[in-house]
Amino acid sequence: MSIKVVTTSPFSDQKPGTSGLRKKVTVFQTPNYLENFVQSIFDSLEGFAGQTLVVGGDGRYYNRHAIQTILKMAAANGFGKILVGRGGILSTPAASCVIRKYNAFGGIILSASHNPAGKDGDFGIKYNTGNGGPAPEKITDAIYEITKSISEYKILEAGDLDLDRLGATKLGDTVVEVIDSVADYAELMSSLFDFDRIKLLLASPDFRLCFDGMHAVTGPYAQEILVNRLGAPTSALQNCVPLEDFGDGHPDPNLVYAHDLVEVLYGENAPDFGAASDGDGDRNMILGKKFFVTPSDSLAILAANAHHVPAYKGGLAGIARSMPTSQAPDRVAARLGIECYETPTGWKFFGNLLDAGKATLCGEESFGTGSNHVREKDGLWAVLFWLNVLAARQQSVEAIVKEHWQLYGRNFYSRHDYEGVDSDRANTLVDNLRKKGVDLAGQKFGNYQVDFCDDFSYTDPVDGSVSSKQGLRIGFTDGSRIVFRLSGTGTQGATLRLYVESYEPNIAKHNLDTQEALKELIEIADQIAQIKVLTGRAEPTVIT
Ligand code: VG1
Ligand code: CO
């Protein structure tokens, strides 16, 4: 087998976003497009000769093709060993687990997460470092710089490997080992949670669960962990057969896109607990019987109940949440006497805090929760955490959440997404806000007075790196907030995200409808940012 050096020319649009490079499949099919990016990853790294690389993806269309290419390129570039999930499958948290467990140099994860899949859908690729986490900005910036001037890539001239058979083969001088996609991850989960207690809960005639895999990567993980190891009936799983086009769905576990699950949990004879994961298995939505838990509340509640879980019995070092996530976790941290860190959007910002032992639990309002067990958010982990808490407390999801609000007050929270907006219009909106923000402090809008307005900037407490322009925040004197930012994961036009939060200590008002409770703030957001006028949209595309 010989190494071929292929001449290529740069693409101008390979800047990684919030979570890697995401483009239409058809863009990735452009000759050399994938190869350029992969070679740029390798060229940005040093010292990997003879080391191990982990490769896997969420199983969407183009996954198998991309993996064959990456294997041959990794071999040509001098990796000693490559661990690849069977069939090319590794959920994002499982990939993180495998990188850490086998002390790999890093990993390449193929996923566009919750973005729709299929021939006309999206594809994505990202690099994770040896701690198992998404590459920090320093590395993604370096990769981008290289993509702008790349002139050649290396690839081994070899036939395709059989990815469906476990075991090791040789690709040139490199050993490629096809590993079970689920085993290492399942073992890690059983080491964190009280599986015996959860088993008892699932065996009880008074408790039923429904897990929705949204035809994406988590199906086999849920089958192994929830059914084979914890004894849930197979009927507790739905949409758990992974499909290359995710069944034409949009595997984003929220009330809009996870409608199959919502129908079950809000229907007749609803189960006691419902959960769904996204395309690559790192997100989670938690539902009780006719009851929705916001991701921000979920993080706060998991933190407040961590002592019920074997892995976290010894206490939490700290909590970290992304800036737009509600401040509910801050209240728990204050009571526990631990730090709550506020980071920019995207899991890559949690890595340093977790590595330095400053935070144990992390979360984002976008249905992402996780801990120091890996360096990615982790959908099934959150499901197991909830099951462990439910098993320990023997109360319903709704009762646990309401008790939490009684103790801490309720942070009403909602995100409004305006998807596929014209990019120029979206940029104008943000630019206008930046200019306007300067004079906002002190101004009154209805019942609210602006306390501050800024463009969020984060200084990493571990390495001192600064990330600026991470979202416009308008804080009010009563602690309420409005945040605006543009999505960094979309592939078409721009997506404007509006995040709205208000704190309600009065228990009598905790049963208010969220949109009702936030109505005035939502109107103020439109008044200040001229959302309807500038986006040309009367309503958001998705409300979560
Ligand atoms: C979104 C979410 C963010 C999350 C990111 C990746 O980013 O808001 O919280 O970390 O997706 O999640 P953005 O830039 O579109 O707002 V995943 O599950 O798509 O890898
Ligand atoms: Co995801």
XYZ file of C-alpha atoms and ligand atoms in Angstrom:
565
model
C 0.000 0.000 0.000
C 1.460 3.339 -0.927
C 0.812 6.826 0.334
C -0.567 9.159 -2.268
C -0.022 12.903 -1.976
C -2.907 14.671 -3.675
C -2.708 18.280 -4.824
C -5.686 20.361 -3.746
C -6.798 23.957 -3.402
C -8.477 25.640 -0.424
C -12.189 26.168 0.239
C -13.045 29.486 1.819
C -15.927 28.238 3.979
C -14.354 25.708 6.351
C -14.594 27.699 9.562
C -15.795 25.439 12.392
C -18.915 26.713 14.206
C -20.259 26.057 17.699
C -19.597 22.344 17.274
C -17.383 21.532 14.307
C -17.865 22.044 10.575
C -21.449 21.521 9.408
C -22.535 21.707 5.808
C -24.995 20.130 3.435
C -24.052 16.566 2.420
C -23.805 17.854 -1.139
C -21.102 20.310 -0.047
C -19.128 17.533 1.648
C -19.451 15.573 -1.605
C -17.523 18.259 -3.483
C -14.220 16.637 -4.506
C -11.522 17.177 -1.824
C -13.885 19.050 0.530
C -13.786 16.422 3.285
C -10.138 15.568 2.615
C -9.048 19.209 2.909
C -10.677 19.579 6.294
C -9.328 16.288 7.636
C -5.797 17.106 6.487
C -6.130 20.543 8.073
C -7.046 18.881 11.373
C -3.960 16.681 11.195
C -1.737 19.590 10.134
C -2.879 21.581 13.157
C -1.715 18.823 15.526
C 1.723 17.791 16.683
C 3.146 14.614 18.124
C 0.542 12.073 17.035
C 2.897 9.726 15.157
C 2.240 6.194 16.383
C -0.597 7.385 18.645
C -4.257 6.321 18.731
C -7.133 8.092 16.974
C -10.804 7.355 17.667
C -13.253 7.628 14.774
C -17.018 7.296 14.773
C -20.209 9.080 13.914
C -23.951 9.244 14.347
C -24.678 6.910 11.425
C -26.264 9.492 9.170
C -25.953 9.376 5.385
C -22.311 9.773 4.245
C -20.974 8.511 7.609
C -19.589 5.271 6.178
C -18.072 6.944 3.169
C -16.400 9.666 5.239
C -15.018 7.124 7.706
C -13.345 5.059 4.989
C -11.624 8.219 3.745
C -10.592 9.317 7.238
C -9.129 5.890 8.067
C -6.939 5.959 4.960
C -5.865 9.552 5.641
C -5.115 8.903 9.317
C -2.997 5.909 8.318
C -1.151 7.946 5.680
C -0.501 10.698 8.211
C 1.121 8.318 10.674
C -1.338 7.398 13.423
C -0.310 4.088 14.974
C -3.771 2.838 15.794
C -7.336 3.758 14.978
C -10.318 2.696 17.052
C -13.516 2.840 15.050
C -17.034 2.039 16.222
C -18.696 -0.924 14.549
C -20.531 0.165 11.418
C -18.842 3.526 11.910
C -21.143 4.218 14.851
C -20.209 6.054 18.031
C -22.531 8.460 19.785
C -20.776 11.705 20.692
C -20.583 10.885 24.433
C -19.474 7.318 23.624
C -16.669 8.687 21.436
C -15.591 10.918 24.310
C -15.665 7.905 26.652
C -13.557 5.788 24.274
C -10.957 8.550 23.730
C -10.485 8.851 27.494
C -10.556 5.154 28.300
C -7.910 4.183 25.753
C -5.753 7.295 26.213
C -6.164 8.203 22.575
C -4.434 11.240 21.138
C -7.820 12.489 19.964
C -10.856 11.616 17.921
C -12.825 12.593 14.871
C -16.592 12.629 15.294
C -18.858 12.696 12.265
C -22.131 14.341 13.120
C -24.377 17.274 12.435
C -26.182 16.420 15.671
C -29.871 17.322 15.468
C -29.737 18.746 11.943
C -31.795 16.637 9.501
C -29.900 13.926 7.629
C -30.122 12.095 4.305
C -28.838 12.888 0.812
C -30.205 16.423 0.979
C -29.566 16.840 4.693
C -26.559 17.964 6.687
C -23.246 16.370 7.556
C -20.607 17.436 10.035
C -17.159 16.731 11.344
C -15.314 17.796 14.452
C -12.088 17.054 16.246
C -11.890 16.122 19.935
C -8.676 16.291 21.932
C -7.135 13.693 24.244
C -9.337 14.731 27.189
C -12.302 13.527 25.103
C -13.709 17.009 24.607
C -14.339 19.221 21.589
C -11.183 21.025 20.462
C -10.907 24.451 22.101
C -11.023 27.607 19.984
C -7.243 27.757 19.831
C -7.255 24.525 17.814
C -10.372 25.178 15.733
C -8.903 28.580 14.782
C -5.649 26.891 13.764
C -7.548 24.331 11.663
C -9.434 27.119 9.925
C -6.223 28.995 9.156
C -4.784 25.869 7.519
C -7.928 25.262 5.435
C -7.348 28.674 3.853
C -3.989 27.762 2.383
C -3.925 23.954 2.130
C -2.260 22.654 -1.035
C -2.074 18.881 -0.587
C -3.333 15.969 1.480
C -2.101 12.469 2.151
C -4.131 9.323 1.687
C -3.275 5.645 1.638
C -4.112 3.820 -1.577
C -6.077 0.898 -0.202
C -9.421 -0.809 -0.470
C -12.290 -0.139 1.930
C -12.241 -1.899 5.309
C -15.048 -4.051 6.649
C -16.444 -1.843 9.414
C -19.061 -4.358 10.490
C -16.725 -7.031 11.825
C -15.177 -6.543 15.268
C -11.424 -6.914 15.522
C -8.143 -5.563 14.261
C -6.784 -5.321 10.717
C -3.855 -3.476 9.222
C -4.032 -0.459 6.998
C -0.449 0.107 5.861
C 1.496 0.316 9.119
C -1.564 1.350 11.107
C -3.726 -1.021 13.139
C -7.437 -0.397 12.692
C -9.586 -1.944 15.369
C -13.344 -2.093 14.978
C -14.808 -1.904 18.489
C -18.271 -2.474 19.910
C -20.012 0.923 19.748
C -21.866 0.491 23.021
C -19.854 -1.697 25.436
C -17.381 0.835 26.874
C -20.057 3.462 27.292
C -22.500 1.040 28.935
C -19.809 -0.037 31.363
C -19.071 3.577 32.275
C -22.770 4.245 32.924
C -23.063 1.230 35.211
C -20.095 2.531 37.221
C -21.778 5.910 37.845
C -25.358 5.070 38.758
C -27.161 2.762 41.151
C -28.288 0.225 38.558
C -29.802 -2.088 41.191
C -32.061 0.645 42.458
C -33.052 1.707 38.952
C -33.797 -1.944 38.105
C -36.219 -2.122 41.011
C -37.934 1.055 39.859
C -38.308 -0.249 36.308
C -39.644 -3.578 37.584
C -42.332 -1.873 39.635
C -45.866 -2.122 38.181
C -46.389 1.516 39.200
C -43.689 2.905 36.963
C -43.507 3.059 33.199
C -41.018 4.775 30.949
C -40.838 5.689 27.288
C -37.567 6.472 25.549
C -37.510 7.889 22.023
C -34.342 7.450 19.965
C -35.699 9.617 17.133
C -34.285 7.075 14.644
C -30.809 8.367 15.420
C -27.718 7.015 17.131
C -28.993 6.291 20.668
C -31.243 3.352 19.769
C -28.618 0.624 20.319
C -27.358 2.351 23.481
C -30.862 2.529 24.940
C -31.477 -1.116 24.020
C -28.313 -2.278 25.788
C -28.586 -0.071 28.872
C -32.296 0.414 29.499
C -33.547 -2.954 28.248
C -30.700 -5.494 28.497
C -29.035 -4.197 31.647
C -31.856 -2.455 33.522
C -34.762 -4.680 32.530
C -37.100 -2.152 30.901
C -39.512 -3.854 28.478
C -38.725 -3.455 24.774
C -42.046 -1.652 24.472
C -40.485 1.202 26.467
C -38.367 2.118 23.443
C -39.684 3.861 20.370
C -37.979 4.999 17.165
C -34.871 3.174 18.347
C -33.806 1.722 15.016
C -31.164 4.112 13.638
C -31.750 5.160 10.036
C -29.389 6.978 7.691
C -31.949 9.724 7.142
C -33.244 9.626 10.743
C -36.615 8.608 9.311
C -36.799 12.007 7.601
C -37.200 13.553 11.022
C -35.473 16.341 12.846
C -33.811 14.580 15.793
C -33.846 17.566 18.097
C -35.375 16.490 21.402
C -37.710 19.364 22.163
C -41.489 19.711 22.421
C -41.806 20.532 18.729
C -39.568 17.981 17.029
C -39.973 15.088 19.482
C -43.715 15.071 18.805
C -44.006 11.259 18.895
C -42.812 11.233 22.483
C -44.869 14.276 23.432
C -48.017 12.525 22.157
C -47.301 9.538 24.392
C -46.466 11.550 27.526
C -49.391 13.927 27.104
C -51.803 11.228 25.915
C -54.215 8.836 27.599
C -52.666 6.462 30.116
C -49.334 8.273 29.838
C -46.181 6.699 31.276
C -44.464 8.223 34.311
C -41.264 9.238 32.603
C -40.334 10.103 29.050
C -37.049 11.009 27.433
C -35.562 11.557 24.004
C -32.093 12.073 22.579
C -30.816 13.888 19.526
C -29.028 12.750 16.363
C -25.658 12.084 17.991
C -26.895 11.185 21.463
C -25.581 14.139 23.426
C -28.853 15.957 24.087
C -31.784 14.943 26.260
C -35.351 16.001 26.858
C -36.970 14.952 30.121
C -40.724 14.650 30.513
C -42.952 13.515 33.345
C -46.586 12.506 32.957
C -48.028 15.514 31.093
C -45.107 17.558 32.357
C -42.078 19.156 30.695
C -38.806 19.819 32.497
C -36.839 22.721 31.023
C -33.186 21.838 30.452
C -32.093 24.672 32.736
C -34.300 23.372 35.548
C -33.065 19.867 34.833
C -29.455 20.908 35.455
C -30.448 22.674 38.669
C -32.458 19.682 39.891
C -29.743 17.158 39.064
C -27.256 19.302 40.965
C -29.576 19.568 43.967
C -30.121 15.787 43.939
C -26.618 14.634 43.085
C -26.170 13.077 46.530
C -28.599 10.314 45.482
C -26.180 9.158 42.778
C -23.177 7.006 43.705
C -20.747 8.874 41.420
C -21.580 12.279 42.901
C -22.238 11.328 46.531
C -19.013 12.969 47.622
C -20.297 16.368 46.517
C -19.890 18.600 43.505
C -16.798 20.701 42.876
C -18.861 23.278 41.010
C -21.504 23.734 38.347
C -21.034 25.315 34.937
C -23.743 26.564 32.626
C -23.685 28.338 29.285
C -24.519 32.033 29.444
C -28.006 31.784 27.878
C -28.989 28.956 30.259
C -31.276 30.131 33.063
C -29.867 31.089 36.421
C -31.723 28.276 38.224
C -28.460 26.292 38.674
C -26.795 29.367 40.243
C -29.309 29.201 43.082
C -28.464 25.584 43.784
C -24.746 26.340 43.667
C -25.227 29.198 46.138
C -27.040 26.908 48.570
C -24.409 24.196 48.186
C -21.685 26.779 48.693
C -19.996 25.977 45.383
C -19.096 28.032 42.339
C -21.387 28.358 39.303
C -19.418 29.229 36.157
C -20.988 31.020 33.209
C -19.433 30.083 29.854
C -20.177 30.883 26.212
C -22.463 28.559 24.244
C -20.869 25.258 23.184
C -19.483 22.337 25.125
C -15.871 23.138 24.261
C -15.865 25.825 26.958
C -16.555 23.314 29.756
C -13.462 21.202 29.052
C -10.952 23.262 31.015
C -13.260 23.614 34.015
C -13.834 19.854 34.106
C -10.142 19.026 33.585
C -9.124 21.425 36.347
C -11.642 19.906 38.753
C -13.500 23.206 39.068
C -16.856 21.872 37.863
C -18.555 18.486 38.154
C -21.877 19.099 36.388
C -22.407 21.216 33.270
C -25.397 22.149 31.209
C -26.897 24.196 28.434
C -30.445 25.385 27.859
C -30.353 23.582 24.509
C -31.137 20.207 26.096
C -27.532 19.414 26.967
C -26.412 18.119 30.351
C -23.274 16.305 31.391
C -20.569 15.802 33.966
C -16.900 15.082 34.463
C -17.448 11.419 33.428
C -16.733 12.433 29.801
C -16.066 15.746 28.063
C -19.237 15.963 25.985
C -22.829 16.476 26.936
C -24.523 13.158 27.363
C -28.163 12.333 26.640
C -28.519 8.852 28.139
C -26.426 9.858 31.140
C -29.030 12.525 31.940
C -31.825 9.968 31.522
C -30.072 7.576 33.914
C -29.420 10.396 36.389
C -33.125 11.209 36.431
C -34.052 7.536 36.798
C -31.609 7.225 39.684
C -33.156 10.265 41.402
C -36.701 9.001 40.763
C -35.759 5.592 42.156
C -34.248 7.157 45.258
C -36.973 9.703 45.931
C -40.002 7.639 44.908
C -41.815 10.755 43.733
C -43.119 11.811 40.352
C -41.124 14.062 38.019
C -43.679 16.816 38.501
C -43.550 16.575 42.300
C -39.764 16.766 42.300
C -39.716 19.817 40.032
C -42.441 21.636 41.966
C -40.745 20.951 45.268
C -37.580 22.367 43.755
C -39.392 25.561 42.741
C -40.853 25.880 46.237
C -37.414 25.782 47.740
C -35.531 27.877 45.211
C -38.184 29.888 43.378
C -38.937 29.361 39.703
C -36.873 30.692 36.817
C -39.375 31.025 34.003
C -37.424 30.415 30.848
C -37.979 30.166 27.122
C -36.004 30.263 23.889
C -37.477 31.579 20.649
C -35.708 30.547 17.455
C -36.112 32.345 14.151
C -34.659 29.815 11.710
C -33.493 30.366 8.149
C -33.516 34.164 8.400
C -31.677 36.130 5.742
C -28.096 36.500 7.031
C -27.832 40.209 6.247
C -31.032 40.954 8.116
C -29.888 38.916 11.106
C -26.522 40.663 11.180
C -28.214 44.042 10.952
C -30.361 43.167 13.940
C -27.340 42.218 16.022
C -25.308 45.251 14.881
C -28.183 47.579 15.725
C -28.458 46.029 19.154
C -24.770 46.492 19.774
C -25.051 50.176 19.006
C -28.281 50.621 20.924
C -27.021 48.673 23.930
C -24.661 51.438 24.919
C -27.538 53.672 26.044
C -29.898 51.050 27.437
C -28.748 50.927 31.052
C -31.165 52.751 33.318
C -33.982 52.872 30.752
C -37.451 51.710 31.804
C -39.637 49.396 29.735
C -43.047 48.762 31.351
C -42.402 47.032 34.668
C -38.736 46.479 33.924
C -35.687 48.662 34.263
C -32.469 47.828 32.402
C -29.582 47.189 34.744
C -26.920 46.443 32.128
C -26.460 45.585 28.481
C -23.298 43.985 27.150
C -21.857 41.642 24.567
C -20.831 38.605 26.615
C -17.114 38.067 26.854
C -15.566 35.101 28.661
C -12.147 34.787 30.188
C -11.341 31.147 30.783
C -10.358 30.910 34.471
C -7.920 28.087 33.703
C -5.891 29.244 30.715
C -6.869 32.908 30.562
C -8.042 32.725 26.931
C -10.666 35.304 26.025
C -13.746 34.657 23.846
C -15.649 37.806 22.995
C -18.899 38.638 21.167
C -20.680 35.606 22.591
C -24.180 37.079 22.746
C -25.937 40.302 23.693
C -27.303 40.341 27.196
C -29.825 42.749 28.581
C -30.120 42.362 32.333
C -32.933 43.960 34.316
C -32.803 45.195 37.894
C -34.993 42.301 39.150
C -32.601 39.700 37.704
C -34.655 39.020 34.559
C -32.696 38.697 31.338
C -33.065 38.864 27.583
C -30.266 37.398 25.473
C -29.763 37.497 21.717
C -27.304 35.472 19.693
C -26.923 33.950 16.268
C -26.634 30.188 15.960
C -23.290 28.670 14.995
C -24.609 25.262 13.930
C -26.993 26.008 11.068
C -26.218 25.437 7.405
C -28.729 27.762 5.749
C -29.128 31.495 6.299
C -29.014 32.587 9.909
C -30.871 31.474 13.000
C -31.607 34.146 15.558
C -32.022 32.876 19.092
C -33.846 34.937 21.686
C -33.539 33.693 25.263
C -35.876 35.088 27.907
C -35.778 34.530 31.635
C -37.535 35.890 34.697
C -37.366 34.825 38.317
C -40.531 34.191 40.319
C -40.174 33.577 44.049
C -43.949 33.606 44.657
C -45.177 29.986 44.834
C -48.744 31.081 44.012
C -47.512 32.102 40.570
C -45.476 28.985 39.776
C -48.258 27.355 37.788
C -48.467 30.156 35.256
C -47.927 29.239 31.618
C -44.323 30.058 30.674
C -45.129 32.184 27.623
C -47.720 34.036 29.689
C -45.253 34.653 32.508
C -42.666 35.963 30.030
C -45.098 37.894 27.834
C -44.001 41.376 28.793
C -40.293 40.554 28.460
C -40.895 38.990 25.036
C -42.626 42.189 23.938
C -39.773 44.278 25.304
C -37.311 42.124 23.359
C -39.192 42.859 20.161
C -39.450 46.541 21.005
C -35.699 46.831 21.585
C -34.464 44.568 18.766
C -37.237 45.071 16.195
C -37.289 41.320 15.623
C -40.509 41.153 13.634
C -39.599 44.065 11.387
C -36.026 43.004 10.757
C -36.555 39.251 10.332
C -39.802 39.721 8.455
C -41.323 37.021 10.667
C -44.444 37.414 12.755
C -43.655 34.384 14.914
C -40.621 32.336 15.922
C -40.059 29.046 14.071
C -39.580 27.062 17.268
C -40.333 27.905 20.881
C -38.734 25.788 23.585
C -26.494 24.864 19.510
C -26.865 25.063 20.969
C -25.640 24.886 21.846
C -25.018 23.515 21.578
C -24.731 23.357 20.099
C -24.222 21.966 19.753
O -25.557 25.854 19.112
O -27.444 26.329 21.168
O -26.013 25.047 23.187
O -23.843 23.354 22.313
O -25.911 23.575 19.340
O -25.128 21.002 20.159
P -25.980 27.155 18.287
O -24.694 27.863 17.983
O -26.731 26.689 17.093
O -26.875 27.944 19.201
V -25.269 19.589 19.285
O -26.180 18.540 20.147
O -26.037 20.248 17.875
O -23.744 19.093 18.921
Co -26.046 16.713 19.497
